[in-house]
Short mmCIF file of C-alpha atoms in Angstrom, two decimals:
data_model
loop_
_atom_site.label_atom_id
_atom_site.label_comp_id
_atom_site.label_asym_id
_atom_site.label_seq_id
_atom_site.Cartn_x
_atom_site.Cartn_y
_atom_site.Cartn_z
CA MET T 1 4.88 15.60 41.36
CA ARG T 2 7.16 13.10 39.70
CA ASN T 3 10.59 14.45 38.83
CA VAL T 4 11.53 14.58 35.18
CA ILE T 5 14.41 12.23 34.38
CA PRO T 6 17.34 14.21 32.96
CA LEU T 7 18.04 13.21 29.39
CA SER T 8 20.41 14.14 26.60
CA PRO T 9 20.16 17.81 25.56
CA THR T 10 19.24 16.79 21.99
CA LEU T 11 16.93 13.87 22.70
CA TYR T 12 13.78 16.01 22.76
CA LEU T 13 14.97 18.65 20.29
CA SER T 14 13.86 18.40 16.70
CA PRO T 15 15.93 20.01 13.90
CA GLN T 16 13.75 23.12 13.81
CA ASP T 17 14.14 23.61 17.58
CA ARG T 18 17.90 23.28 17.31
CA LEU T 19 17.88 25.98 14.67
CA LEU T 20 15.84 28.22 16.98
CA LEU T 21 18.47 27.69 19.67
CA GLY T 22 21.10 28.99 17.26
CA LYS T 23 22.62 25.72 16.14
CA PRO T 24 24.09 25.78 12.63
CA LEU T 25 22.46 23.68 9.95
CA ALA T 26 25.26 21.10 10.05
CA ALA T 27 24.40 20.41 13.71
CA ALA T 28 20.63 20.63 13.33
CA LEU T 29 20.20 18.51 10.20
CA ASP T 30 23.32 16.64 9.19
CA THR T 31 21.88 14.48 6.43
CA PRO T 32 21.65 14.52 2.62
CA ASP T 33 18.21 12.87 2.71
CA PRO T 34 15.86 15.08 0.64
CA GLU T 35 12.86 13.98 2.69
CA ALA T 36 14.50 15.46 5.80
CA TRP T 37 14.88 18.87 4.11
CA VAL T 38 11.31 18.87 2.86
CA GLU T 39 10.10 17.86 6.33
CA LEU T 40 12.18 20.65 7.92
CA ASP T 41 10.54 23.18 5.61
CA ARG T 42 7.09 21.87 6.51
CA ARG T 43 7.72 21.82 10.27
CA ILE T 44 9.11 25.36 10.42
CA ARG T 45 6.17 26.63 8.37
CA SER T 46 3.84 24.89 10.82
CA GLU T 47 5.63 26.24 13.90
CA THR T 48 5.69 29.82 12.65
CA ALA T 49 1.97 29.60 11.89
CA ARG T 50 1.14 29.22 15.60
CA ARG T 51 0.90 32.02 18.08
CA SER T 52 2.32 29.89 20.91
CA GLY T 53 5.17 27.44 20.49
CA VAL T 54 4.40 23.88 21.59
CA LEU T 55 2.35 21.94 24.08
CA PRO T 56 3.15 22.85 27.73
CA LEU T 57 4.64 19.47 28.74
CA VAL T 58 6.86 19.20 25.69
CA SER T 59 7.83 22.86 26.08
CA LEU T 60 8.81 22.18 29.70
CA LEU T 61 10.99 19.25 28.70
CA ARG T 62 12.66 21.22 25.94
CA GLU T 63 13.32 24.19 28.21
CA ARG T 64 14.82 21.89 30.83
CA HIS T 65 17.13 20.09 28.42
CA ALA T 66 18.18 23.23 26.55
CA GLY T 67 20.77 23.74 29.32
CA GLY T 68 20.25 27.50 29.48
CA ARG T 69 21.56 28.01 25.98
CA GLY T 70 18.36 29.44 24.60
CA SER T 71 14.60 29.17 24.43
CA VAL T 72 12.30 27.02 22.35
CA ASP T 73 9.46 29.52 22.44
CA TRP T 74 8.65 30.00 18.78
CA SER T 75 7.31 33.49 19.43
CA SER T 76 10.95 34.58 19.33
CA ALA T 77 11.36 33.38 15.77
CA PRO T 78 11.76 35.96 12.97
CA ARG T 79 8.44 37.45 11.95
CA TRP T 80 7.09 40.11 9.63
CA ASP T 81 6.52 43.56 11.12
CA GLU T 82 3.61 45.14 9.31
CA GLU T 83 4.44 48.66 10.51
CA ALA T 84 8.15 48.57 9.67
CA LYS T 85 7.57 46.41 6.59
CA ASP T 86 10.60 44.36 7.53
CA VAL T 87 11.63 41.20 9.34
CA THR T 88 12.32 41.31 13.06
CA TRP T 89 15.85 39.92 12.98
CA SER T 90 17.57 39.29 16.32
CA GLN T 91 20.78 40.66 14.79
CA PHE T 92 21.83 42.04 11.46
CA PRO T 93 23.01 40.45 9.32
CA PRO T 94 21.19 37.36 10.61
CA ARG T 95 23.02 34.21 11.55
CA GLU T 96 22.82 31.05 9.47
CA ALA T 97 20.25 29.40 11.76
CA GLU T 98 17.97 32.43 11.75
CA THR T 99 18.22 32.73 7.98
CA ALA T 100 17.28 29.06 7.63
CA ILE T 101 14.18 29.57 9.77
CA ALA T 102 13.21 32.65 7.76
CA LEU T 103 13.61 30.74 4.49
CA CYS T 104 10.90 28.33 5.65
CA HIS T 105 8.61 30.90 7.31
CA ARG T 106 4.88 30.91 6.82
CA ARG T 107 4.85 34.51 5.56
CA TRP T 108 6.11 34.91 2.02
CA GLN T 109 7.54 38.34 2.87
CA VAL T 110 9.89 36.73 5.41
CA ARG T 111 10.94 34.05 2.94
CA GLU T 112 11.65 36.65 0.28
CA ALA T 113 13.69 38.83 2.65
CA ALA T 114 15.79 35.86 3.78
CA LEU T 115 16.85 35.12 0.20
CA ALA T 116 19.15 38.15 0.25
CA PHE T 117 21.40 36.43 2.81
CA THR T 118 21.78 33.07 1.05
CA PRO T 119 24.60 33.88 -1.44
CA GLY T 120 27.94 32.70 -0.17
CA GLN T 121 26.41 30.28 2.37
CA PRO T 122 26.61 26.69 0.98
CA PRO T 123 24.73 25.09 3.94
CA LEU T 124 21.63 27.07 2.91
CA LEU T 125 21.61 25.80 -0.69
CA PRO T 126 19.10 22.96 -0.06
CA LEU T 127 16.61 25.44 1.40
CA LEU T 128 17.32 27.86 -1.45
CA LEU T 129 16.55 25.08 -3.91
CA ILE T 130 13.26 24.41 -2.10
CA ARG T 131 12.37 28.08 -2.45
CA CYS T 132 12.85 27.72 -6.22
CA ALA T 133 9.63 25.68 -6.05
CA ASP T 134 7.89 28.11 -3.69
CA ARG T 135 4.17 28.56 -4.05
CA HIS T 136 4.51 32.39 -4.16
CA VAL T 137 5.68 33.74 -7.49
CA ARG T 138 7.86 36.57 -6.11
CA VAL T 139 9.75 34.24 -3.78
CA ARG T 140 10.06 31.63 -6.48
CA GLU T 141 11.44 33.96 -9.16
CA ARG T 142 13.95 35.64 -6.84
CA ALA T 143 15.17 32.28 -5.54
CA ARG T 144 15.67 31.06 -9.10
CA ARG T 145 17.76 34.10 -10.00
CA ILE T 146 20.00 33.52 -7.00
CA MET T 147 20.29 29.79 -7.65
CA ARG T 148 21.13 30.39 -11.31
CA ALA T 149 23.89 32.79 -10.35
CA THR T 150 25.19 30.41 -7.67
CA LEU T 151 25.43 27.50 -10.09
CA GLN T 152 27.08 29.63 -12.77
CA ALA T 153 29.67 30.90 -10.28
CA SER T 154 30.47 27.29 -9.26
CA GLU T 155 29.84 28.14 -5.61
CA ALA T 156 27.98 24.86 -5.12
CA GLU T 157 28.44 21.21 -6.01
CA PRO T 158 25.40 20.51 -8.21
CA SER T 159 25.61 16.74 -7.74
CA ASP T 160 24.78 17.21 -4.03
CA LEU T 161 21.43 18.76 -5.02
CA VAL T 162 20.26 16.13 -7.52
CA ALA T 163 18.39 13.98 -4.98
CA LEU T 164 16.56 16.99 -3.55
CA ALA T 165 15.80 18.32 -7.05
CA LEU T 166 14.26 14.98 -7.95
CA ARG T 167 12.12 15.15 -4.81
CA LEU T 168 10.95 18.67 -5.68
CA THR T 169 9.43 17.42 -8.93
CA LEU T 170 6.46 16.34 -6.81
CA PHE T 171 5.82 20.05 -6.10
CA PRO T 172 3.67 22.07 -8.52
CA HIS T 173 6.63 24.30 -9.50
CA GLY T 174 9.49 21.87 -8.91
CA GLY T 175 10.42 21.04 -12.50
CA TRP T 176 12.68 24.09 -12.90
CA ALA T 177 14.99 22.99 -10.09
CA LEU T 178 15.61 19.59 -11.63
CA ASP T 179 16.24 20.99 -15.12
CA ARG T 180 18.70 23.57 -13.80
CA VAL T 181 20.59 21.13 -11.56
CA LEU T 182 20.87 18.44 -14.25
CA ALA T 183 22.12 21.03 -16.73
CA ALA T 184 24.89 21.94 -14.30
CA THR T 185 25.86 18.41 -13.32
CA GLY T 186 26.10 16.51 -16.61
CA PRO T 187 26.67 12.72 -16.43
CA LEU T 188 26.54 11.40 -12.89
CA PRO T 189 28.28 8.15 -11.96
CA GLY T 190 26.33 7.85 -8.71
CA LEU T 191 22.89 8.53 -10.16
CA PRO T 192 21.61 4.91 -9.77
CA GLY T 193 22.27 5.08 -6.05
CA MET T 194 20.42 8.40 -5.78
CA LEU T 195 17.42 6.99 -7.62
CA CYS T 196 17.16 3.94 -5.37
CA ALA T 197 17.63 6.04 -2.22
CA SER T 198 14.52 8.14 -2.76
CA HIS T 199 11.50 7.27 -0.63
CA ALA T 200 8.96 8.39 -3.24
CA PRO T 201 8.22 5.94 -6.10
CA GLU T 202 7.26 8.83 -8.40
CA VAL T 203 10.69 10.39 -7.87
CA ARG T 204 12.50 7.14 -8.64
CA VAL T 205 10.49 6.57 -11.81
CA LEU T 206 10.93 10.16 -13.01
CA GLY T 207 14.65 10.11 -12.25
CA ALA T 208 15.11 6.88 -14.18
CA ARG T 209 13.16 8.24 -17.15
CA LEU T 210 15.24 11.42 -17.29
CA ALA T 211 18.47 9.46 -16.94
CA LEU T 212 17.46 7.12 -19.77
CA GLU T 213 16.34 9.92 -22.06
CA GLY T 214 19.60 11.80 -21.48
CA ASP T 215 21.81 8.70 -21.85
CA LEU T 216 23.28 9.43 -18.41
CA LEU T 217 23.58 5.76 -17.44
CA THR T 218 26.43 3.51 -18.46
CA PRO T 219 25.84 -0.24 -19.00
CA ALA T 220 27.12 -0.82 -15.47
CA GLY T 221 24.66 1.75 -14.13
CA LEU T 222 21.81 0.19 -16.05
CA THR T 223 22.72 -3.23 -14.70
CA GLU T 224 22.80 -1.88 -11.16
CA LEU T 225 19.32 -0.42 -11.50
CA ILE T 226 17.97 -3.60 -13.10
CA LEU T 227 19.22 -5.69 -10.19
CA THR T 228 18.47 -3.32 -7.29
CA ALA T 229 15.69 -0.88 -8.25
CA PRO T 230 12.57 -1.42 -6.10
CA ASP T 231 10.19 -0.23 -8.85
CA ARG T 232 9.14 -2.67 -11.54
CA VAL T 233 8.69 0.02 -14.18
CA VAL T 234 12.26 1.24 -13.59
CA ARG T 235 13.63 -2.27 -13.94
CA HIS T 236 11.68 -2.88 -17.15
CA ARG T 237 12.77 0.37 -18.79
CA CYS T 238 16.40 -0.17 -17.86
CA THR T 239 16.23 -3.74 -19.14
CA ASP T 240 14.90 -2.58 -22.50
CA LYS T 241 17.62 0.08 -22.69
CA LEU T 242 20.40 -2.39 -21.87
CA LEU T 243 19.15 -5.11 -24.20
CA ALA T 244 19.09 -2.59 -27.05
CA GLN T 245 22.85 -2.23 -26.59
CA VAL T 246 23.54 -5.96 -26.94
CA THR T 247 25.39 -6.72 -30.16
CA ALA T 248 26.22 -9.95 -31.98
CA GLY T 249 28.38 -12.17 -29.83
CA ASP T 250 27.80 -9.95 -26.79
CA PRO T 251 31.52 -9.18 -26.37
CA GLU T 252 30.87 -7.12 -23.24
CA ARG T 253 28.85 -9.98 -21.67
CA LEU T 254 26.00 -7.62 -20.83
CA LEU T 255 23.53 -10.49 -20.54
CA ASP T 256 25.39 -12.43 -17.84
CA PRO T 257 24.20 -10.36 -14.82
CA LEU T 258 20.64 -10.34 -16.18
CA LEU T 259 20.54 -14.12 -16.57
CA GLY T 260 21.16 -14.42 -12.84
CA ALA T 261 18.69 -11.72 -11.74
CA SER T 262 16.10 -12.48 -9.09
CA SER T 263 13.27 -11.15 -11.29
CA ALA T 264 11.79 -13.74 -13.64
CA VAL T 265 10.83 -10.97 -16.09
CA THR T 266 14.45 -9.84 -16.28
CA ARG T 267 15.75 -13.37 -16.72
CA SER T 268 13.23 -14.17 -19.46
CA SER T 269 14.11 -10.96 -21.33
CA ALA T 270 17.78 -11.86 -21.16
CA VAL T 271 17.08 -15.40 -22.37
CA MET T 272 15.13 -14.05 -25.34
CA ALA T 273 18.11 -11.83 -26.21
CA LEU T 274 20.46 -14.83 -26.35
CA HIS T 275 19.37 -15.68 -29.88
CA ARG T 276 20.03 -12.14 -31.14
CA ALA T 277 23.43 -12.16 -29.44
CA ASP T 278 24.41 -15.45 -31.15
CA ARG T 279 24.39 -17.20 -27.78
CA GLY T 280 21.29 -19.31 -28.42
CA PRO T 281 22.74 -22.68 -27.27
CA GLU T 282 23.15 -21.24 -23.77
CA ALA T 283 19.35 -21.23 -23.43
CA GLU T 284 19.45 -24.99 -22.76
CA SER T 285 20.62 -24.37 -19.20
CA ARG T 286 17.56 -22.16 -18.66
CA LEU T 287 15.08 -24.89 -19.53
CA VAL T 288 14.95 -25.94 -15.86
CA ASP T 289 14.48 -22.44 -14.42
CA GLN T 290 12.10 -22.21 -11.49
CA SER T 291 9.95 -19.70 -13.39
CA ALA T 292 7.56 -20.90 -16.10
CA ARG T 293 8.11 -17.62 -17.93
CA VAL T 294 11.84 -18.23 -18.22
CA ARG T 295 11.34 -21.86 -19.26
CA SER T 296 8.97 -20.77 -21.99
CA ALA T 297 11.50 -18.24 -23.30
CA ALA T 298 14.26 -20.87 -23.26
CA ARG T 299 12.12 -23.33 -25.24
CA LEU T 300 11.39 -20.66 -27.83
CA VAL T 301 15.07 -19.80 -28.22
CA LEU T 302 15.99 -23.46 -28.64
CA ARG T 303 13.35 -23.87 -31.31
CA LEU T 304 14.78 -20.83 -33.10
CA GLU T 305 18.12 -22.60 -32.94
CA GLY T 306 16.56 -25.63 -34.65
CA ARG T 307 16.46 -27.89 -31.59
CA ASP T 308 13.60 -29.72 -29.89
CA PRO T 309 13.34 -28.80 -26.18
CA GLY T 310 11.21 -31.89 -25.59
CA GLU T 311 14.19 -34.11 -26.36
CA VAL T 312 16.25 -32.29 -23.73
CA TYR T 313 13.51 -32.71 -21.13
CA ARG T 314 13.09 -36.39 -21.93
CA ALA T 315 16.81 -36.98 -21.57
CA MET T 316 16.78 -35.30 -18.15
CA CYS T 317 13.79 -37.25 -16.83
CA ALA T 318 14.63 -40.62 -18.37
CA GLY T 319 16.76 -41.74 -15.42
CA ARG T 320 14.23 -42.46 -12.69
CA ALA T 321 16.74 -42.56 -9.85
CA ALA T 322 18.90 -39.74 -11.17
CA SER T 323 20.12 -37.57 -8.30
CA GLY T 324 20.07 -33.81 -8.58
CA LEU T 325 17.12 -33.77 -10.98
CA PRO T 326 15.84 -30.15 -10.92
CA PRO T 327 12.06 -29.76 -10.42
CA GLY T 328 12.01 -27.33 -13.35
CA ALA T 329 12.78 -30.21 -15.71
CA LEU T 330 9.57 -31.98 -14.68
CA PHE T 331 7.46 -28.85 -15.09
CA GLY T 332 9.12 -28.12 -18.42
CA LEU T 333 8.39 -31.63 -19.66
CA ALA T 334 4.70 -31.15 -18.88
CA GLU T 335 4.68 -27.68 -20.46
CA SER T 336 6.43 -28.84 -23.64
CA GLY T 337 3.48 -31.04 -24.61
CA ALA T 338 5.56 -34.18 -25.17
CA PRO T 339 3.26 -37.16 -25.87
CA ASP T 340 5.14 -39.44 -23.47
CA ALA T 341 5.30 -36.88 -20.65
CA THR T 342 2.83 -38.76 -18.45
CA ALA T 343 4.72 -42.03 -18.80
CA LEU T 344 7.97 -40.34 -17.82
CA LEU T 345 6.51 -38.35 -14.92
CA ARG T 346 4.54 -41.09 -13.16
CA PRO T 347 7.59 -43.15 -12.03
CA LEU T 348 9.13 -39.97 -10.61
CA THR T 349 6.39 -39.79 -7.97
CA ALA T 350 8.45 -42.46 -6.18
CA HIS T 351 11.76 -40.61 -6.55
CA PRO T 352 14.00 -40.67 -3.45
CA GLU T 353 14.13 -36.85 -3.34
CA GLY T 354 11.04 -35.21 -1.88
CA ARG T 355 11.23 -32.10 -4.06
CA VAL T 356 11.23 -34.29 -7.18
CA ARG T 357 8.18 -36.23 -5.93
CA ALA T 358 6.34 -32.98 -5.27
CA ALA T 359 7.24 -31.61 -8.72
CA ALA T 360 6.20 -34.86 -10.43
CA LEU T 361 2.82 -34.79 -8.67
CA ALA T 362 2.27 -31.13 -9.61
CA ALA T 363 3.31 -31.79 -13.22
CA LEU T 364 0.89 -34.73 -13.49
CA ARG T 365 -1.82 -32.49 -12.12
CA MET T 366 -1.02 -29.95 -14.85
CA LEU T 367 -1.59 -32.71 -17.39
CA ASP T 368 -4.78 -33.85 -15.60
CA ALA T 369 -3.21 -37.30 -15.38
CA VAL T 370 -3.42 -38.01 -11.65
CA SER T 371 -6.25 -39.89 -9.97
CA PRO T 372 -7.75 -39.29 -6.50
CA ASP T 373 -6.35 -42.64 -5.34
CA GLU T 374 -2.80 -41.52 -6.19
CA LEU T 375 -3.38 -38.25 -4.39
CA MET T 376 -4.72 -40.02 -1.29
CA ALA T 377 -1.61 -42.21 -1.21
CA ALA T 378 0.59 -39.12 -1.45
CA MET T 379 -1.02 -37.64 1.67
CA ASP T 380 1.15 -39.98 3.77
CA ASP T 381 4.41 -38.73 2.24
CA PRO T 382 7.05 -37.63 4.78
CA HIS T 383 7.98 -34.60 2.67
CA PRO T 384 5.65 -31.65 3.47
CA PRO T 385 5.65 -30.14 -0.08
CA VAL T 386 4.39 -33.45 -1.48
CA VAL T 387 1.51 -33.48 1.02
CA ARG T 388 0.65 -29.85 0.28
CA THR T 389 0.61 -30.54 -3.45
CA ALA T 390 -1.60 -33.60 -3.00
CA CYS T 391 -3.93 -31.68 -0.68
CA LYS T 392 -4.34 -28.87 -3.17
CA ALA T 393 -5.17 -31.36 -5.92
CA LEU T 394 -7.61 -33.28 -3.68
CA VAL T 395 -9.81 -30.29 -2.82
CA PRO T 396 -12.07 -30.71 -5.90
CA TYR T 397 -12.56 -34.41 -4.99
CA VAL T 398 -13.01 -33.95 -1.24
CA LEU T 399 -16.65 -35.09 -1.28
CA LEU T 400 -15.63 -38.34 -2.99
CA VAL T 401 -13.01 -39.50 -0.47
CA PRO T 402 -14.08 -41.68 2.49
CA GLU T 403 -14.90 -39.70 5.60
CA GLU T 404 -13.12 -42.24 7.81
CA TRP T 405 -9.90 -41.77 5.87
CA LEU T 406 -10.22 -38.01 6.11
CA ALA T 407 -10.76 -38.23 9.88
CA SER T 408 -7.70 -40.46 10.25
CA LEU T 409 -5.46 -37.83 8.68
CA VAL T 410 -6.10 -35.31 11.44
CA ALA T 411 -5.91 -37.83 14.28
CA PRO T 412 -3.33 -37.20 17.05
CA GLY T 413 -0.01 -38.89 16.36
CA ARG T 414 0.03 -37.97 12.70
CA PRO T 415 2.85 -35.69 11.42
CA GLN T 416 2.11 -32.01 11.77
CA HIS T 417 2.21 -31.26 8.04
CA VAL T 418 -0.29 -34.08 7.38
CA ARG T 419 -2.71 -32.86 10.05
CA ARG T 420 -2.63 -29.27 8.84
CA SER T 421 -3.22 -30.30 5.25
CA ALA T 422 -6.09 -32.46 6.47
CA LEU T 423 -7.59 -29.38 8.13
CA ARG T 424 -7.76 -27.74 4.72
CA LEU T 425 -9.60 -30.75 3.33
CA LEU T 426 -11.99 -30.73 6.27
CA CYS T 427 -12.71 -27.05 5.71
CA ALA T 428 -13.53 -27.85 2.08
CA HIS T 429 -15.90 -30.60 3.25
CA SER T 430 -19.12 -30.04 5.17
CA LEU T 431 -19.29 -28.27 8.51
CA ALA T 432 -21.09 -31.23 10.05
CA LEU T 433 -18.11 -33.53 9.37
CA ARG T 434 -15.72 -30.92 10.71
CA LYS T 435 -17.70 -30.67 13.92
CA ARG T 436 -17.72 -34.45 14.39
CA VAL T 437 -14.05 -35.00 13.62
CA LEU T 438 -12.72 -32.06 15.67
CA ALA T 439 -15.12 -32.30 18.60
CA ALA T 440 -12.52 -33.81 20.95
CA MET T 441 -9.53 -31.72 19.77
CA GLU T 442 -10.20 -28.33 21.35
CA ASP T 443 -7.21 -28.82 23.66
CA ASP T 444 -4.94 -30.34 21.03
CA GLU T 445 -1.22 -29.65 21.34
CA ASP T 446 -1.15 -28.28 17.81
CA PRO T 447 -2.50 -24.71 18.09
CA GLU T 448 -3.91 -24.70 14.55
CA VAL T 449 -5.87 -27.90 15.16
CA ALA T 450 -7.15 -26.58 18.52
CA HIS T 451 -8.17 -23.26 16.98
CA GLU T 452 -10.02 -24.93 14.12
CA ALA T 453 -11.79 -27.25 16.58
CA GLN T 454 -12.95 -24.33 18.71
CA ARG T 455 -14.07 -22.41 15.65
CA ALA T 456 -16.04 -25.41 14.34
CA ARG T 457 -17.73 -25.83 17.72
CA TYR T 458 -19.27 -22.35 17.71
CA GLU T 459 -19.94 -22.04 14.00
CA PRO T 460 -23.68 -22.55 13.37
CA LEU T 461 -24.84 -25.15 10.93
CA PRO T 462 -26.62 -23.79 7.87
CA PRO T 463 -30.44 -24.13 7.94
CA PHE T 464 -31.97 -26.96 5.99
CA SER T 465 -33.45 -25.70 2.73
CA SER T 466 -37.06 -26.62 2.12
CA GLY T 467 -37.43 -28.24 -1.27
CA GLY T 468 -39.84 -26.99 -3.91
#
């Protein structure tokens, strides 16, 4: 039999097993994460529901690494004695670890009896708060009386329980805990961090809604949530709340962080608020934003200011060899509907910067002002984004291009980005052409070309349809 490798005494011990060995809560579960407390409650309830403890192999490992300090046999856990109508405590009064196990027990009688030993023990407050949302009414009501008295006596720091109270709102009876904790805490400077730290989207959304309704968030807190919250609905609600506080002139410069946000929705909302804040001329710098939504908002603000955004775009794109021309200017020119947009964009397809050439080609495609011949010429561009843009525009015309030219694009020796774009065109063409062109490329050095060649080899041709 293979010897078991000795490991750390805590490597195979979960928090509930450490509690069974007599470890205090600070050593068994040293974390403020509400998910960890909810999981501890679930695991202890599951363990106390079994007659035997754990699987034999895991039990052997745990016994070996316990170091003689106790047992992990869950049959020794507190249980309800039907004859004595009491809990089988190992000692009286029970220790903190035993009380914690009893608070999460499967039997409601054990949970109710353990509540009597929670006053004056701050480490047990998270479990007491969980019992305030207990599924049994007697346990729930008694736990709420004790928690109410604890909060009134200032024996606990309510702000430490906010994250767990938010998590308990997902329970059927968890609303009371959140209302009671928020009533005891008042405004919380660190509430945005608590909201973002929750793993449950429902908790984050509910917490943000309650914070907004109670005016618990300062402008700095709102800005933090707008820039960091993972939930779109939270960001939108906080944006609306912050923009409602913007006054004429924006003396507090509330819009500045929003104008640089990563979310296009946030940036466009901030740009729209520039006109109301008497900062409309600043929208000109947003005309070249990478997002079409932001560019549209900037054009609207400039029109409200009495200016023509098309003139600004034309001035940007007039210099054909201008360096540093942002691609957003080319897209904005096409979106503005300027009558001379095509004439200004076409020379930019030969711009020295590859990103400008790609943007000019995409803008001409938006205006439906590019021909297949121009797109075929762009397929030889050394800049990969230009080739990808031309390939995407060529797909509707793939049956009109010469097959010999299409085969030459994927030939060995061509740049990798050209060959891979040519594969997309081949896939849009007929399977017969793909089989002919790729027949000798099953061992190509480019793995994508080799894979497509092998796939084309074994793909069956469609049957010929009989006319009539």
